[in-house]
XYZ file of C-alpha atoms in Angstrom:
247
model
C -9.581 17.417 -42.406
C -7.447 16.018 -39.620
C -9.453 14.956 -36.578
C -9.048 13.497 -33.113
C -11.681 10.899 -32.214
C -12.475 9.964 -28.636
C -14.372 6.685 -28.950
C -15.963 4.444 -26.341
C -14.384 0.975 -26.482
C -15.913 -1.934 -24.584
C -15.079 -5.569 -25.306
C -18.476 -6.945 -24.308
C -21.446 -6.287 -22.039
C -19.577 -7.514 -18.957
C -16.315 -5.659 -19.582
C -15.436 -2.216 -18.248
C -15.312 0.288 -21.074
C -13.115 3.337 -21.605
C -12.609 6.235 -24.005
C -9.759 5.706 -26.469
C -8.199 8.408 -28.641
C -7.596 7.950 -32.385
C -6.260 10.220 -35.108
C -7.661 10.291 -38.646
C -6.237 12.379 -41.484
C -7.295 13.619 -44.915
C -10.994 13.247 -44.179
C -13.145 14.791 -46.917
C -15.944 17.135 -45.916
C -18.113 15.263 -48.422
C -17.847 11.978 -46.490
C -20.693 10.803 -44.323
C -19.885 10.260 -40.645
C -20.040 6.486 -41.096
C -17.666 6.675 -44.059
C -15.236 8.451 -41.758
C -15.677 5.586 -39.296
C -14.964 3.157 -42.128
C -11.699 5.007 -42.821
C -10.752 4.695 -39.150
C -11.543 0.971 -39.099
C -9.526 0.349 -42.257
C -6.653 2.143 -40.563
C -7.037 -0.003 -37.430
C -7.274 -3.275 -39.369
C -4.179 -2.430 -41.422
C -2.248 -1.806 -38.213
C -3.413 -5.094 -36.669
C -5.844 -3.523 -34.181
C -9.458 -4.395 -33.431
C -11.873 -2.261 -35.493
C -14.543 -0.217 -33.758
C -17.897 -2.010 -33.692
C -20.861 0.195 -34.635
C -24.390 -0.425 -35.947
C -25.354 0.393 -39.523
C -27.409 -1.058 -42.345
C -29.217 0.976 -45.023
C -27.160 4.162 -44.622
C -30.141 6.067 -46.017
C -31.874 7.205 -42.818
C -34.561 4.516 -43.055
C -33.634 1.460 -40.991
C -32.871 3.107 -37.636
C -29.789 0.973 -37.032
C -27.128 3.682 -36.771
C -27.034 5.017 -33.246
C -24.115 7.168 -32.186
C -23.998 9.825 -29.496
C -21.712 12.429 -31.068
C -20.343 15.363 -29.064
C -23.170 15.002 -26.562
C -25.972 14.837 -29.149
C -27.923 11.867 -30.466
C -27.015 11.469 -34.166
C -24.679 14.459 -33.938
C -24.914 18.245 -34.415
C -27.332 18.340 -37.381
C -31.156 18.158 -37.138
C -33.684 15.864 -38.784
C -31.052 13.291 -39.722
C -29.717 9.946 -38.573
C -26.017 9.299 -37.964
C -25.589 7.888 -41.472
C -26.950 11.125 -42.950
C -24.544 13.289 -40.954
C -21.736 14.661 -43.116
C -18.256 15.709 -42.127
C -18.866 19.249 -43.363
C -20.562 19.775 -40.004
C -17.089 19.603 -38.413
C -13.905 21.622 -38.766
C -10.283 20.722 -39.354
C -8.583 19.977 -36.025
C -11.815 19.168 -34.183
C -11.992 16.607 -31.391
C -15.108 14.440 -31.775
C -16.434 12.375 -28.875
C -18.349 9.258 -29.980
C -20.368 7.163 -27.529
C -23.131 4.565 -27.659
C -26.701 5.253 -26.534
C -26.708 5.534 -22.725
C -29.722 3.866 -21.105
C -30.199 0.951 -18.733
C -32.699 -0.540 -21.189
C -30.091 -0.327 -23.985
C -27.136 -2.316 -22.608
C -23.869 -2.116 -24.533
C -23.071 -5.230 -26.558
C -19.694 -4.099 -27.836
C -18.078 -0.669 -28.359
C -20.775 1.533 -29.911
C -23.411 -1.197 -30.399
C -26.275 -1.433 -27.934
C -29.025 -4.013 -27.508
C -32.338 -2.423 -28.527
C -34.429 -5.576 -28.258
C -36.452 -3.800 -25.554
C -38.105 -1.840 -28.391
C -38.901 -5.091 -30.188
C -40.529 -6.535 -27.077
C -42.681 -3.399 -26.706
C -43.782 -3.805 -30.322
C -44.577 -7.462 -29.765
C -46.726 -6.547 -26.754
C -49.236 -4.718 -28.930
C -47.776 -2.791 -31.860
C -49.881 -4.527 -34.492
C -53.456 -5.199 -35.590
C -54.978 -8.666 -35.818
C -56.354 -9.223 -39.323
C -58.336 -12.137 -40.721
C -56.474 -13.034 -43.915
C -58.712 -15.970 -44.826
C -59.915 -14.258 -47.981
C -62.728 -12.293 -46.346
C -60.694 -9.207 -45.531
C -62.436 -5.876 -45.923
C -61.203 -3.611 -48.679
C -59.270 -0.739 -47.139
C -60.888 1.800 -49.431
C -64.306 0.962 -47.967
C -63.269 2.588 -44.663
C -63.421 6.373 -45.034
C -60.660 8.157 -43.102
C -60.248 11.907 -42.847
C -57.113 13.374 -44.408
C -56.157 14.941 -41.071
C -56.280 11.573 -39.282
C -54.449 9.834 -42.119
C -51.716 12.465 -42.161
C -51.215 12.295 -38.380
C -51.125 8.486 -38.462
C -48.545 8.570 -41.254
C -46.445 11.119 -39.346
C -46.451 8.795 -36.296
C -45.620 5.789 -38.481
C -42.420 7.446 -39.717
C -40.749 6.480 -36.423
C -37.800 4.209 -37.294
C -37.167 2.995 -33.738
C -33.577 4.269 -33.637
C -33.724 5.101 -29.920
C -32.454 8.689 -30.146
C -35.396 9.790 -28.000
C -34.267 7.480 -25.204
C -30.593 8.390 -25.541
C -31.220 12.135 -25.345
C -33.788 12.032 -22.519
C -32.458 12.692 -19.019
C -34.889 10.001 -17.781
C -34.162 7.526 -20.609
C -37.857 7.635 -21.428
C -39.266 5.672 -24.373
C -42.611 7.453 -24.334
C -42.065 9.186 -27.692
C -41.365 5.823 -29.328
C -44.339 4.113 -27.665
C -46.564 7.134 -28.233
C -45.785 7.051 -31.952
C -46.478 3.320 -32.211
C -49.755 3.639 -30.295
C -50.824 6.712 -32.289
C -50.355 5.245 -35.742
C -53.081 2.721 -34.898
C -55.236 4.792 -32.540
C -55.885 7.335 -35.298
C -57.224 4.767 -37.755
C -60.401 2.641 -37.603
C -58.391 -0.560 -38.165
C -56.672 0.025 -34.828
C -59.758 0.770 -32.757
C -60.783 -2.846 -32.075
C -57.685 -3.649 -30.025
C -56.946 -0.080 -28.891
C -57.441 -0.617 -25.142
C -55.395 -3.817 -24.917
C -52.714 -2.371 -27.177
C -51.946 0.715 -25.130
C -52.122 -1.092 -21.779
C -49.835 -3.907 -22.935
C -47.305 -1.657 -24.640
C -47.051 0.762 -21.709
C -46.757 -2.143 -19.258
C -43.926 -3.638 -21.327
C -42.219 -0.252 -21.539
C -42.254 0.011 -17.745
C -41.049 -3.591 -17.421
C -38.056 -2.843 -19.644
C -36.893 -0.150 -17.224
C -37.427 2.998 -19.286
C -37.990 6.225 -17.339
C -41.039 8.458 -17.378
C -41.602 11.623 -19.403
C -41.116 15.006 -17.703
C -41.882 17.091 -20.810
C -38.433 18.533 -21.493
C -38.999 18.064 -25.230
C -35.438 16.915 -25.935
C -36.743 13.764 -27.617
C -38.703 15.648 -30.276
C -35.729 17.908 -31.018
C -33.291 15.015 -31.504
C -35.726 12.678 -33.298
C -34.511 12.296 -36.896
C -38.104 12.029 -38.104
C -39.465 14.909 -36.028
C -41.998 12.799 -34.138
C -44.210 15.206 -32.178
C -44.739 15.255 -28.416
C -48.452 15.227 -29.252
C -48.098 11.477 -29.659
C -47.160 11.150 -25.964
C -50.263 13.131 -25.009
C -52.382 10.888 -27.263
C -50.907 7.764 -25.697
C -51.702 9.079 -22.222
C -55.298 9.786 -23.281
C -55.620 6.331 -24.807
C -54.275 4.777 -21.601
C -56.707 6.723 -19.425
C -59.624 5.632 -21.612
C -58.457 2.014 -21.557
C -58.208 1.984 -17.760
C -61.761 3.317 -17.456
C -63.277 0.543 -19.586
């Protein structure tokens, strides 16, 4: 395939960015999207130009690092996948592909297509954990009976990889699906009940402090989430917050 790429280029967080056009040729439909980006960067390096900076790590849909807004969709035109799992067979010969970074005030651009997602880390640090005594007197996990339904829902919430697609696709740049998933994976299990009130209050407060918008129930986040995190987690987070504020 021969393609035209319109890519956001920005030298650093203080520079003014712009869209720049590039041509790539002989792209195989079997390539992943990031492999196509590798081809472009090899082309740029060989011609003495600055390669396009973009996030990636595992390239297996696990780490949540890859974060490209492709043709107006987080992670591109496929569903249930991350950018690294997107293949070029989703495009046609002669296509023009627009590639941008996540767009949110809480995700400032570092360079080109790389954004700073440390706001998610700070939300996690505010309460996304359980405090466990590891002095040798820890309780055996199997001694705490948990219903299969609760375990399954907690595991579904825990599949969130923190990629930020929910924020990028939301018209309000809301992080409530992310925070809802992180709150839910503990709220559904007995190990998370002890600190449940402090957890949800601290994580929501940090989310607001980071400048994320509120949820208006458009559902775009669930559709674009590569792990299919359900909006039910936002509802659960709201219930947990209401309970915590009444204590």
